[in-house]
Short mmCIF file of C-alpha atoms in Angstrom, two decimals:
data_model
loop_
_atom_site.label_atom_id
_atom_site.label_comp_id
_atom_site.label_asym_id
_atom_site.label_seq_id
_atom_site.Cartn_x
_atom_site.Cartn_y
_atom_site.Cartn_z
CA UNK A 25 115.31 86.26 124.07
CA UNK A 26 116.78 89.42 123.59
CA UNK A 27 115.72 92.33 125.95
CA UNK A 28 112.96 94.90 125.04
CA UNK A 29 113.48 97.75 122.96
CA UNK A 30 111.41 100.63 124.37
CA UNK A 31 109.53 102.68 121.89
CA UNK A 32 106.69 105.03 121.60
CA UNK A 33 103.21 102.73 122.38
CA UNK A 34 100.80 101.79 119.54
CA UNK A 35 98.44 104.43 121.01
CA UNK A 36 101.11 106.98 120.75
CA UNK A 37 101.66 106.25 117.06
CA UNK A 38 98.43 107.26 114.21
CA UNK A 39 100.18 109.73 112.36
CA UNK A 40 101.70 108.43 109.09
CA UNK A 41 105.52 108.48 109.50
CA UNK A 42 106.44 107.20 105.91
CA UNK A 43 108.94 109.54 103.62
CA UNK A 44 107.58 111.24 100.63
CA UNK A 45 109.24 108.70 98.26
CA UNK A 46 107.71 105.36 98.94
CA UNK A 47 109.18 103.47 96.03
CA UNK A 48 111.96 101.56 97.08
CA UNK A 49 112.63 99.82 93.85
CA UNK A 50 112.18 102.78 91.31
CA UNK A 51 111.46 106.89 91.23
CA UNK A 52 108.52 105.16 88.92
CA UNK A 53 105.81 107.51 91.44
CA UNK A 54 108.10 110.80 90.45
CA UNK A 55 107.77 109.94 86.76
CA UNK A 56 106.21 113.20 85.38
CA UNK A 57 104.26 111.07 82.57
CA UNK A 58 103.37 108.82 85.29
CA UNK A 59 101.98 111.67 87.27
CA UNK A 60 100.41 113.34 84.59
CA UNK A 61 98.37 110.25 83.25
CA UNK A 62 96.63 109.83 86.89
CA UNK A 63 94.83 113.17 86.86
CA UNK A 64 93.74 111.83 83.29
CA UNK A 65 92.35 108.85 84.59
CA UNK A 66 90.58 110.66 87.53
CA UNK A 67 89.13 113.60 84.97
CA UNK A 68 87.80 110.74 82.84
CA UNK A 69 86.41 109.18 85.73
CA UNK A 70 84.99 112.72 87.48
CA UNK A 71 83.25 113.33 83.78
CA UNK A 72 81.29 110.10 84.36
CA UNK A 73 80.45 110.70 87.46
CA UNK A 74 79.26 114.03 86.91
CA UNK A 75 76.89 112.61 84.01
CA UNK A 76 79.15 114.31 81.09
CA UNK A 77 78.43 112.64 77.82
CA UNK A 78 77.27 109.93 79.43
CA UNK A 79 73.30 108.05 79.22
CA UNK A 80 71.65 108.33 82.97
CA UNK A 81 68.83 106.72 82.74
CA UNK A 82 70.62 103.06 82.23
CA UNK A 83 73.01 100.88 84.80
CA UNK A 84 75.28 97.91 84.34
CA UNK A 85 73.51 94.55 85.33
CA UNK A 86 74.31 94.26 88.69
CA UNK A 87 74.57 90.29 87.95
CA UNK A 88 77.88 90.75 86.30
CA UNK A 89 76.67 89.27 83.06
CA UNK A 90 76.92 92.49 80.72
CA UNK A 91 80.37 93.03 81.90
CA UNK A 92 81.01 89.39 80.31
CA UNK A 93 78.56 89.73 76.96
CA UNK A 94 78.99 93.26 76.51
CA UNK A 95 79.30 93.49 73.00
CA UNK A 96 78.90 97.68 73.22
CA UNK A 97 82.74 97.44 71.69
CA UNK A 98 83.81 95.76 67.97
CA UNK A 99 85.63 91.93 68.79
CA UNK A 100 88.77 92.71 67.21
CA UNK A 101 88.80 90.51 63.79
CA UNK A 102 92.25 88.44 65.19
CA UNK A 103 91.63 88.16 68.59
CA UNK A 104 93.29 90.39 71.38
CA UNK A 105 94.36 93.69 69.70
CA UNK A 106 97.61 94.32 70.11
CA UNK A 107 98.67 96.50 67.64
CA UNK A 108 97.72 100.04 68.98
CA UNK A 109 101.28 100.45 71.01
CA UNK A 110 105.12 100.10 70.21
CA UNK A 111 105.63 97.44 72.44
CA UNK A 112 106.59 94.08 70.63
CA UNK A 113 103.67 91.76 70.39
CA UNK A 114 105.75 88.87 71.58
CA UNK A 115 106.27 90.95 74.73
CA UNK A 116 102.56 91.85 75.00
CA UNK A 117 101.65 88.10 75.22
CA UNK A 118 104.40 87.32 78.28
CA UNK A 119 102.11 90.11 80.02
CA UNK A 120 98.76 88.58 79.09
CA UNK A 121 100.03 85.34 80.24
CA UNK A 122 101.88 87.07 83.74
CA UNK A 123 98.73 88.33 84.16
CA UNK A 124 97.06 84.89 84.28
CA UNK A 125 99.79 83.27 86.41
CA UNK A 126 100.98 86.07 88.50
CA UNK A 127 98.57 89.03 89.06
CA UNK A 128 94.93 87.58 88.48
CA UNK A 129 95.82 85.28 92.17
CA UNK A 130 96.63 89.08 93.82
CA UNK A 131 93.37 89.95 92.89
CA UNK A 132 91.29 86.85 93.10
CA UNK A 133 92.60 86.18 96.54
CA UNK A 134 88.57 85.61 97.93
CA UNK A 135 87.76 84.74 95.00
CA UNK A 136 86.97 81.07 94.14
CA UNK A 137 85.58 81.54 90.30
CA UNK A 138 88.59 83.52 89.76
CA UNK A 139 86.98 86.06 88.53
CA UNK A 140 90.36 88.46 87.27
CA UNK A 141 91.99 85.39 86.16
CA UNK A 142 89.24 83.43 84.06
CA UNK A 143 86.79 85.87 82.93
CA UNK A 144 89.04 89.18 82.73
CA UNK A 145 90.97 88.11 79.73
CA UNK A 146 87.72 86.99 77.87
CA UNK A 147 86.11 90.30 78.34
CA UNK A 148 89.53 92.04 77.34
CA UNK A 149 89.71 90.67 74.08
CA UNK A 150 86.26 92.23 73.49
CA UNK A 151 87.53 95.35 75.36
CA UNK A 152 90.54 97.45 74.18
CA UNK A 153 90.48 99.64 77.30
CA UNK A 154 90.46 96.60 79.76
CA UNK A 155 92.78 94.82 77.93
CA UNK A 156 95.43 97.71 78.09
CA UNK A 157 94.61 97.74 81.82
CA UNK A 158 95.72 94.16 82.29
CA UNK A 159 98.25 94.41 80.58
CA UNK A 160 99.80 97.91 81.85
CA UNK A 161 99.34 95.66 85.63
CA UNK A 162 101.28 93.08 84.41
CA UNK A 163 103.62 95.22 82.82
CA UNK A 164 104.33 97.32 86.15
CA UNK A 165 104.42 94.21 88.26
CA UNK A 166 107.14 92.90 86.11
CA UNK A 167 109.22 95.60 86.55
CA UNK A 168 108.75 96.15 90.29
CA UNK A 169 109.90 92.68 90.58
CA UNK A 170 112.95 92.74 88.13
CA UNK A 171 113.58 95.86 89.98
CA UNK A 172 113.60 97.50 86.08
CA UNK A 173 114.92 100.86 85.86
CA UNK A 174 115.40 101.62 82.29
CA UNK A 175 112.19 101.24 80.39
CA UNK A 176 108.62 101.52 81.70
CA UNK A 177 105.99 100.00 79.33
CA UNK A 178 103.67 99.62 81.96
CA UNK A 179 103.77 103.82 81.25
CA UNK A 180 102.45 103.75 77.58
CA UNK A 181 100.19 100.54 78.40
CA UNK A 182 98.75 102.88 81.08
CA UNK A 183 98.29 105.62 78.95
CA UNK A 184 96.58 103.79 75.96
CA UNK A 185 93.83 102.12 78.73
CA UNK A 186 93.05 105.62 79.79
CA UNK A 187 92.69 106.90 76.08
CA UNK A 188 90.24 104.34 74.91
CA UNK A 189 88.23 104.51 78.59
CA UNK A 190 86.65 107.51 77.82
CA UNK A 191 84.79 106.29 74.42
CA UNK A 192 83.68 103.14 76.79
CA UNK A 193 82.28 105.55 79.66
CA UNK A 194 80.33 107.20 76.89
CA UNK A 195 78.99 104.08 75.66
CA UNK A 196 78.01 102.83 79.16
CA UNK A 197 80.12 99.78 79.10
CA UNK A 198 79.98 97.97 82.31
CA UNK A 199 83.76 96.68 81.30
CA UNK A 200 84.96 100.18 82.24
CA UNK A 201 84.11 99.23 85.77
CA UNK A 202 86.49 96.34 85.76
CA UNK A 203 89.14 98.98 83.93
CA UNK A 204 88.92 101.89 86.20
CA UNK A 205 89.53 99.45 89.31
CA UNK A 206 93.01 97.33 87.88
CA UNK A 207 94.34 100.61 87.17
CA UNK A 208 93.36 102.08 90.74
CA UNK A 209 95.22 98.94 92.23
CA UNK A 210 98.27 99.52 89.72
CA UNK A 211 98.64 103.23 90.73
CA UNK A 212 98.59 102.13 94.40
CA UNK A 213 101.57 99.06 93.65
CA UNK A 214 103.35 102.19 91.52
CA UNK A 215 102.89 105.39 93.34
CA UNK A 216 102.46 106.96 97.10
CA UNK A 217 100.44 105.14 99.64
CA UNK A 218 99.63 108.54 101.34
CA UNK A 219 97.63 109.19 98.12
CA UNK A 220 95.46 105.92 98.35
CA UNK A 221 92.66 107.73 98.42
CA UNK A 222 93.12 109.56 95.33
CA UNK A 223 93.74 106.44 93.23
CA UNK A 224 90.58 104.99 94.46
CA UNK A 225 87.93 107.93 94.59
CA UNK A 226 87.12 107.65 90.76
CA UNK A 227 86.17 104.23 91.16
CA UNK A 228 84.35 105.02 93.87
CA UNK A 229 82.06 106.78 92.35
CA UNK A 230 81.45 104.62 89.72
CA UNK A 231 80.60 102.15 92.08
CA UNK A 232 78.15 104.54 93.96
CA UNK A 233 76.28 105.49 90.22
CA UNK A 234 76.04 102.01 89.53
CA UNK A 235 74.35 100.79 92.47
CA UNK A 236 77.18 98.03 92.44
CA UNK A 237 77.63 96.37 95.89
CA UNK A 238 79.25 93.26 97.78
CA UNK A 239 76.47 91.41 96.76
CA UNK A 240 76.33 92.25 93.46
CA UNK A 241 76.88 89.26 91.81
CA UNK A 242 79.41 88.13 88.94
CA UNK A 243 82.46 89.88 87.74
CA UNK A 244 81.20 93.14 89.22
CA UNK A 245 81.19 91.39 92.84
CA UNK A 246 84.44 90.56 92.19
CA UNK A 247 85.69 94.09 91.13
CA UNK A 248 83.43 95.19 94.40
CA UNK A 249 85.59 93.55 96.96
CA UNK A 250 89.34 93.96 94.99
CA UNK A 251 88.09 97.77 95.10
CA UNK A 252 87.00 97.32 99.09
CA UNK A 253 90.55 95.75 99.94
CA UNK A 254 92.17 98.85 98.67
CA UNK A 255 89.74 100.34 101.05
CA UNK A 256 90.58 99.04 103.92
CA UNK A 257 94.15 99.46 103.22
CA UNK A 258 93.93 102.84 103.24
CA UNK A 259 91.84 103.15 106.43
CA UNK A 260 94.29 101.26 108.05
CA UNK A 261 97.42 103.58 106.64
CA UNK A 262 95.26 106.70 107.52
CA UNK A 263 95.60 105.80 111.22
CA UNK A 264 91.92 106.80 112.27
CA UNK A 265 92.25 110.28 110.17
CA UNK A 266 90.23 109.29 107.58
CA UNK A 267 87.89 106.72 106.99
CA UNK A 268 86.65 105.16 103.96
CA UNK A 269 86.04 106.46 100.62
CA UNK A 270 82.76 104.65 99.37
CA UNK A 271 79.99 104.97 102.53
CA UNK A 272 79.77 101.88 104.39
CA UNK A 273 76.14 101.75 103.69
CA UNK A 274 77.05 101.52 100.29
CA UNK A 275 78.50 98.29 100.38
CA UNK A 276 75.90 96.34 100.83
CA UNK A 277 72.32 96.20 99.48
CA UNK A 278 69.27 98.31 101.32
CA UNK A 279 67.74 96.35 103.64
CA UNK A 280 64.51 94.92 102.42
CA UNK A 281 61.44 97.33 103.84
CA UNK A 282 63.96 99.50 105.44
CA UNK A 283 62.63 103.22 105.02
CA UNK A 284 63.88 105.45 107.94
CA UNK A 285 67.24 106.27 108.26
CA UNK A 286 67.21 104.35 111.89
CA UNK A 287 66.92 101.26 110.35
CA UNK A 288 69.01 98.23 112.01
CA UNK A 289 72.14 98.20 109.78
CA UNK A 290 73.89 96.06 111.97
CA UNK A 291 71.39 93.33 112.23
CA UNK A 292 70.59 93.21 108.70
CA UNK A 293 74.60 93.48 107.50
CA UNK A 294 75.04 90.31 109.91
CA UNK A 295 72.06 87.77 109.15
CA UNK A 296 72.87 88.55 105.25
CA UNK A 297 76.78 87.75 105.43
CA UNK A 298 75.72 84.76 108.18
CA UNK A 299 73.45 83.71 105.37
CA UNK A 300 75.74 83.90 102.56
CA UNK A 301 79.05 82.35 104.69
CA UNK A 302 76.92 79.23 105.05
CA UNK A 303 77.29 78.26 101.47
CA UNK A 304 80.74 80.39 100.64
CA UNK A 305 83.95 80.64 102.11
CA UNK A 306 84.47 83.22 100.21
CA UNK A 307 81.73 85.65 101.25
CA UNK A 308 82.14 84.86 104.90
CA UNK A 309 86.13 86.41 104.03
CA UNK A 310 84.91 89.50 102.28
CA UNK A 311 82.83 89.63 105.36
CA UNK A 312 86.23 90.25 107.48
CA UNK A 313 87.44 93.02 104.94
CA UNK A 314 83.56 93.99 106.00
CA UNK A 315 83.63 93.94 109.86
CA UNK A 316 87.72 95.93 109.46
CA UNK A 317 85.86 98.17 107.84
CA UNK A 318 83.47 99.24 110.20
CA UNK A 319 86.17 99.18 112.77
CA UNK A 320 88.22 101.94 110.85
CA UNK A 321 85.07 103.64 110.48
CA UNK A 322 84.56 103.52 114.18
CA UNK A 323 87.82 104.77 115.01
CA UNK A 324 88.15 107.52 112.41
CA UNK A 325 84.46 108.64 113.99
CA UNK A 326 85.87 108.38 117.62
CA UNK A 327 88.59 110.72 116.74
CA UNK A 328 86.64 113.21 114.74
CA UNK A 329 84.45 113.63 118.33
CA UNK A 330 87.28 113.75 120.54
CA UNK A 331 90.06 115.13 118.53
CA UNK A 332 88.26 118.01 116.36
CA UNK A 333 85.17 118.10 118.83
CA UNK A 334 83.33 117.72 115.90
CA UNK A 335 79.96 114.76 116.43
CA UNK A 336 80.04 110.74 114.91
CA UNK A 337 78.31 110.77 112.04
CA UNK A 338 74.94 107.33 110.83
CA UNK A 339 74.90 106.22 114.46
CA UNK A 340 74.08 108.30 117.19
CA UNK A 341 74.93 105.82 119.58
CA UNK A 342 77.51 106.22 122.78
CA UNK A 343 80.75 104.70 121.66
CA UNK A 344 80.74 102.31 123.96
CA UNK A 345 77.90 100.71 122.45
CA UNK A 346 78.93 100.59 118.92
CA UNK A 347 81.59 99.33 120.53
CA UNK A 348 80.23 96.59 122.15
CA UNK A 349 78.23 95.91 118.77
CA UNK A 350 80.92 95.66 116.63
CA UNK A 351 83.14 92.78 118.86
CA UNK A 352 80.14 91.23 119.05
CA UNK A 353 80.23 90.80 115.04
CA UNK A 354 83.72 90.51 115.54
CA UNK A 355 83.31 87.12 117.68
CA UNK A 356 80.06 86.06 115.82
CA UNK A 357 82.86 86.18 112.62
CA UNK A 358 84.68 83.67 113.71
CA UNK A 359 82.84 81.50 115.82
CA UNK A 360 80.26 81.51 112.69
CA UNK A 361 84.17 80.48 110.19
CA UNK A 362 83.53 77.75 107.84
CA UNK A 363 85.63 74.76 108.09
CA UNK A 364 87.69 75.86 105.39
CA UNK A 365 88.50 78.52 107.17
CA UNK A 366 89.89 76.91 109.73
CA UNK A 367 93.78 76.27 110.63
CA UNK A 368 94.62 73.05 109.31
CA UNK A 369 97.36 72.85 112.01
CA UNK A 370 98.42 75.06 114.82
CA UNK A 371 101.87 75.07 116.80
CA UNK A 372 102.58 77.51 119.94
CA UNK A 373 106.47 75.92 120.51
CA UNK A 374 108.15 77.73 123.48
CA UNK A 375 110.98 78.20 121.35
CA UNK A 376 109.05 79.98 118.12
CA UNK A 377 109.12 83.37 117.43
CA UNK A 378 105.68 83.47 116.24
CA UNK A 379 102.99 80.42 116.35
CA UNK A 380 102.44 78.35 113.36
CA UNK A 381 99.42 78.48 111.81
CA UNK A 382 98.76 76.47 108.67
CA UNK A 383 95.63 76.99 106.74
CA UNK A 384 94.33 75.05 103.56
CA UNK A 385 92.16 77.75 101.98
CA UNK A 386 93.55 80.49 100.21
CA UNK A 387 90.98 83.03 101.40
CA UNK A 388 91.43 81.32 104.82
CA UNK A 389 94.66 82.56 105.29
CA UNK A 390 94.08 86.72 104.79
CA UNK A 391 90.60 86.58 106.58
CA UNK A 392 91.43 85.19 109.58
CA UNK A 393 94.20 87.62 109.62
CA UNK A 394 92.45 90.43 109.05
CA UNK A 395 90.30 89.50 111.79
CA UNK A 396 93.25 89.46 114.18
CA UNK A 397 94.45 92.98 112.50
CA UNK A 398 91.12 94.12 113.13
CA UNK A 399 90.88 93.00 116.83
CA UNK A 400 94.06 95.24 117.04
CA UNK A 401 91.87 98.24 115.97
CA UNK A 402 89.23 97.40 118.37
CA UNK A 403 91.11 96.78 121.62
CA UNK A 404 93.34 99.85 120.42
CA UNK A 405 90.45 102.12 121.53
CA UNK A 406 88.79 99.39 123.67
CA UNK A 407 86.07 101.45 126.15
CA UNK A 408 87.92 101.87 130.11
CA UNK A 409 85.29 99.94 131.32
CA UNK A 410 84.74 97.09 128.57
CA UNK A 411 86.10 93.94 129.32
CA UNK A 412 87.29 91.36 127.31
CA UNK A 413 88.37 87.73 128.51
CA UNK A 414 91.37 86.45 127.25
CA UNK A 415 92.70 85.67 124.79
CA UNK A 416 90.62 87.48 122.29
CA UNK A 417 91.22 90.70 124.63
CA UNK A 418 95.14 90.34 124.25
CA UNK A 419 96.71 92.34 121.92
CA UNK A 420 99.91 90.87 121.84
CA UNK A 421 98.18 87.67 121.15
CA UNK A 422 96.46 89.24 117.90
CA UNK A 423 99.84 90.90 116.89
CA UNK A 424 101.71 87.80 117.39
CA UNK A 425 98.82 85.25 115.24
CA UNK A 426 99.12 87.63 112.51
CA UNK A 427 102.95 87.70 112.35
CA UNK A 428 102.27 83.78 112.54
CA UNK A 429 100.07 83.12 109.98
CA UNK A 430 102.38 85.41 107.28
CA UNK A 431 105.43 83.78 108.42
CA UNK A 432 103.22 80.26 108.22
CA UNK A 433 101.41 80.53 104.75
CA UNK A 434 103.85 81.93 102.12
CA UNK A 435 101.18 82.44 99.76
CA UNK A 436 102.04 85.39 97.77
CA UNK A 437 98.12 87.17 97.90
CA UNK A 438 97.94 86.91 101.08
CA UNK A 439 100.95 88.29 101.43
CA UNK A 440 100.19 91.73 99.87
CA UNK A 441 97.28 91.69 101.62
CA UNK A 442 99.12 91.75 104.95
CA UNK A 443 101.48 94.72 105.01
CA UNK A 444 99.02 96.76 106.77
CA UNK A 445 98.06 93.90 109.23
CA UNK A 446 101.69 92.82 109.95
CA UNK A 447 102.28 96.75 110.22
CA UNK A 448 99.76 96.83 113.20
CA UNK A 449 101.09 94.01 115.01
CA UNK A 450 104.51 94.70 114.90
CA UNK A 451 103.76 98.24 116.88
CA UNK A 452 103.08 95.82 119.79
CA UNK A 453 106.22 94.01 119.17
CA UNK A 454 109.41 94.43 121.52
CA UNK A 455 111.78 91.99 121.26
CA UNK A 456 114.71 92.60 118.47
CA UNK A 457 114.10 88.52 117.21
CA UNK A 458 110.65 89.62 116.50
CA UNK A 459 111.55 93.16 115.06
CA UNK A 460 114.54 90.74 112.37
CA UNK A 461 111.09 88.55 111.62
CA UNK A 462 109.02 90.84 110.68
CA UNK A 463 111.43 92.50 108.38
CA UNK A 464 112.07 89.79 106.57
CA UNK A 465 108.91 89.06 106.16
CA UNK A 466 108.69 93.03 104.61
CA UNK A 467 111.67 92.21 102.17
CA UNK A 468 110.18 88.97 101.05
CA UNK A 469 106.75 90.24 100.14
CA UNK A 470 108.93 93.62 98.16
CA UNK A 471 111.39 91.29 96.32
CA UNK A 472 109.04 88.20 95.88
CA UNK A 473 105.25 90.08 94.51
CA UNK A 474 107.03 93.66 93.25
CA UNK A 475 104.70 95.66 95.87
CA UNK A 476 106.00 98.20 98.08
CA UNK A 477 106.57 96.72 101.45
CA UNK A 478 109.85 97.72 102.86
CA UNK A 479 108.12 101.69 103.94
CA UNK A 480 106.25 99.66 106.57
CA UNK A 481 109.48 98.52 107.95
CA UNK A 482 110.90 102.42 108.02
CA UNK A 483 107.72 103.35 109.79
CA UNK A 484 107.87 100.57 112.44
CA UNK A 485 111.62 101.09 112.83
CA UNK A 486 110.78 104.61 114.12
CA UNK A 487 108.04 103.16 116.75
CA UNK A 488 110.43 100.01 117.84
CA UNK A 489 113.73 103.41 118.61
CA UNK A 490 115.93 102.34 115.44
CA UNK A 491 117.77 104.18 113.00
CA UNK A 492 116.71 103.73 109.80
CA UNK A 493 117.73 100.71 107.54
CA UNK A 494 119.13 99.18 111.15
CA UNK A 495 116.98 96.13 110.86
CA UNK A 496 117.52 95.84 107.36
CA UNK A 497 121.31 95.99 107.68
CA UNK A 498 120.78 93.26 110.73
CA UNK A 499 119.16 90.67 108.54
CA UNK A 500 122.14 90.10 106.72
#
C-alpha cells in the first residue's frame, strides 16, 4: 500500500472549495439565455406562491390522482404536441424515448411504480408544460453526455416549459408540480452546485402550499422524494452552513392529535416510516434520505449555536441528546432493513481496495449508502463523551462501505446519487490507491450519466495535498 498522504482532517474541511465554473463538460451554466430563463422559472414560481392569479381556496389531491386525470389542459388532437418549437420532431421523439430509458431510472431510483418513467409521459401528453420539461431533461442529459458543445436544445425546450407553466399555475394544475421539480433537477445537472438552493426554493414552496408530503401518495409522492434528494444534496454540499430548504416538519404528515408545538416528532416520524418499511422497500429508503436529513439539520443547528452564537432552533434539547436520538434512528434504520435491502453478497479481501458489496435492489444500493454517508455526519460531530462500539462508530469503516458499494453496484442512479456520499468518505481517505479509486469512480459517473462529478474530485484533491488534475492525470 502506498504511504499516507497527509491532508487537512474532515473536521478541518466544511467550507465549499469548488471553483466558480462547475461544468466540466460545457460553459452551458454561463449561457446568458440559460441564466436568464432560471429567474423566469423562479418569478413564475414566487407568483404562485405569493397567491398571484392564482385560486386559494383549492389544493392538488394529495393522492396523486389529479396529477394523472387532470384534464384542466386540452389533450392535444394527435397525441404529444410537438409542434410549438424548431426542433425536428424526429429528434423530439429520441428525447421522449431517452427519457423513458435513460432519465426516468435517475429519478425513479426509490421508486418501484416508476412513477417518472410510466406515468410522467401519460400526463405529458395531456400537459404541454410537463411535456417540454421532460423533454428539455432529456435534451440536456444528452448533451452532457455527448459532451455537445455546439447546439443546446435543451435551452429552447427549457424555455417553452417555463412559458406554458404559468397558464397551468393559474389554472391550478397539479401537473405543474411534477414540471417545476424536473426542471429544478435539470438546472442542478446544468448549472452551479453552490446555487442548489436557488434551483430548488420555488418548488419548495409549492410543496409547502400544497400540503404535499412523503406520504403523500401517487405521482406527487414520487415528485416529494426526487425533490427531497436534491435536498439532501445540498445539505450535504453546504457543509453544515445551511440546512434544508423545505422544514423538516414539512415532510411528513402532522401527527395525529398532535396540538402543541412539543409534540414527539421523533417518535411519531419513526413508528410511521417503521410502519410503512414493513410493506415497502421503498419507503423504508426514502426513510434514509429522511434520517440524512435530520442529521444535516442537526449539524447546520450545532454550528449556528457554536459558530454565530446564535440558539438551535424546533428542539430545545442539549445536543447531546438529539444526538443520542438521532443514532438511535440511525441503528433502528438498519437493523429494522427489509430483506431486499440487504447485501446479496459481501467480500472484505485483504488485498481490495474497498469491500464488495453486492446488492439486488435498486433502492438497496443508494439507501444503505446513504446511511453510511450519514453515519459520517453523525460521528463527524459525535458528542466527547458519546460512545459508540465498533464498527458502526468507525468512520473509516463508513467511508470505506460507501466507496465499496459504488465501486460494487454500477448502477447508474445510484450512482448520481452518490457524489456527495463518496465526497464524504473520501475526506477520510489516505492512501493514493484509494485517492486513483475514487476518481475513477468521479470520471465514470461524469462520462457515463452526463452529471457533474469530476468538481468533487477538485475539492477532495485539495483535502488529500494534490495539485489539481494530479489524480486525474494519474489514472491514465
Amino acid at each position: 500500500m502506498d504511504e499516507p498522504v497527509v491532508g487537512p482532517s474532515p473536521s478541518q474541511e466544511i467550507s465549499f472549495l469548488s471553483p466558480e465554473s462547475l461544468s466540466t463538460l460545457d460553459d452551458y451554466s454561463k449561457n446568458p439565455r440559460f441564466i436568464q430563463l432560471q429567474e423566469e422559472l423562479r418569478g413564475v414560481l414566487f407568483a404562485r406562491a405569493s397567491g398571484e392569479n392564482a385560486l386559494t381556496d383549492d389544493a392538488p389531491d394529495p393522492s396523486g390522482e389529479a396529477a394523472e386525470d387532470d384534464t384542466s389542459q386540452p389533450e392535444p388532437k394527435h397525441g404529444f404536441d410537438f409542434g410549438r418549437v424548431s426542433i425536428p420532431k424526429m429528434k423530439l421523439i429520441h428525447y421522449l424515448k431517452n427519457w423513458i430509458v435513460e432519465c426516468a431510472p435517475y429519478l425513479d431510483k426509490f421508486d418501484g411504480a416508476r412513477h417518472f418513467a410510466t406515468h410522467v409521459p401519460v400526463m405529458a401528453a395531456r400537459s404541454p408544460a410537463l411535456l417540454y420539461a421532460v423533454l428539455a431533461f432529456s435534451a440536456r442529459q444528452t448533451e452532457r453526455r455527448t459532451k455537445s458543445t455546439q447546439t443546446y436544445d435543451s435551452i429552447e425546450l427549457y424555455q417553452e416549459s417555463i412559458r406554458l407553466l404559468a397558464p397551468g399555475m393559474r389554472a391550478h394544475d397539479a401537473n405543474m408540480l411534477v414540471t417545476a421539480c424536473i426542471l429544478a433537477v435539470m438546472e442542478l445537472m446544468s448549472g452551479s452546485p453552490r446555487n442548489w438552493r436557488r434551483h430548488i426554493e420555488g418548488c419548495a414552496t409549492l410543496f409547502d402550499l400544497f400540503h404535499v408530503n412523503g406520504f403523500s401518495g401517487g405521482v406527487l409522492q414520487a415528485v416529494f422524494w426526487c425533490y427531497a434528494r436534491m435536498e439532501v444534496c445540498g445539505a450535504i454540499i453546504s457543509g453544515g452552513a445551511e440546512s434544508t430548504v423545505l422544514a423538516l416538519q414539512s415532510w411528513v404528515p402532522a401527527a395525529p392529535g398532535a396540538l402543541a408545538a412539543e409534540a414527539d416528532e421523533d417518535l411519531f416520524v419513526r413508528s410511521a416510516f417503521a410502519r410503512s418499511s414493513l410493506e415497502n422497500s421503498d419507503m423504508h429508503a426514502n426513510w434514509a434520505v429522511y434520517l440524512c436529513a435530520k442529521a444535516c439539520d442537526l449539524l447546520y443547528r450545532s454550528t449556528r449555536a457554536t459558530e454565530r452564537r446564535e440558539p438551535g432552533q424546533q428542539d430545545s434539547s442539549p445536543f447531546a441528546v438529539q444526538w443520542r436520538a438521532l443514532w438511535g434512528d440511525l441503528e433502528f434504520w438498519f437493523q429494522s432493513r427489509p430483506d431486499s435491502s440487504l447485501p446479496t453478497l459481501v467480500s472484505e479481501d485483504s488485498g481490495q481496495t474497498f469491500p464488495t458489496i453486492l446488492y439486488a435492489h435498486w433502492p438497496a444500493i443508494s439507501s444503505n449508502q446513504v446511511y453510511h454517508a450519514t453515519c459520517l455526519i453523525m460521528l463527524d460531530m459525535r458528542p466527547r463523551d458519546e460512545a459508540v462500539p465498533s464498527p458502526e462508530g468507525s468512520a473509516a469503516w463508513h467511508a470505506r462501505r460507501v466507496c465499496g458499494i459504488s465501486l460494487t453496484n454500477p448502477h447508474r442512479a445510484s450512482l448520481i446519487n452518490a457524489i456527495q456520499p463518496l465526497y464524504l468518505a473520501g475526506r477520510l481517505l489516505t492512501h493514493t490507491a484509494e485517492h486513483i479509486a475514487v476518481g475513477r469512480l468521479f470520471k465514470m459517473i461524469e462520462e457515463t450519466t452526463g452529471w457533474g462529478a469530476l468538481w468533487r474530485l477538485r475539492d477532495l484533491e485539495i483535502i488529500w495535498g494534490y495539485m489539481p488534475g494530479e489524480i486525474l492525470a494519474a489514472m491514465g
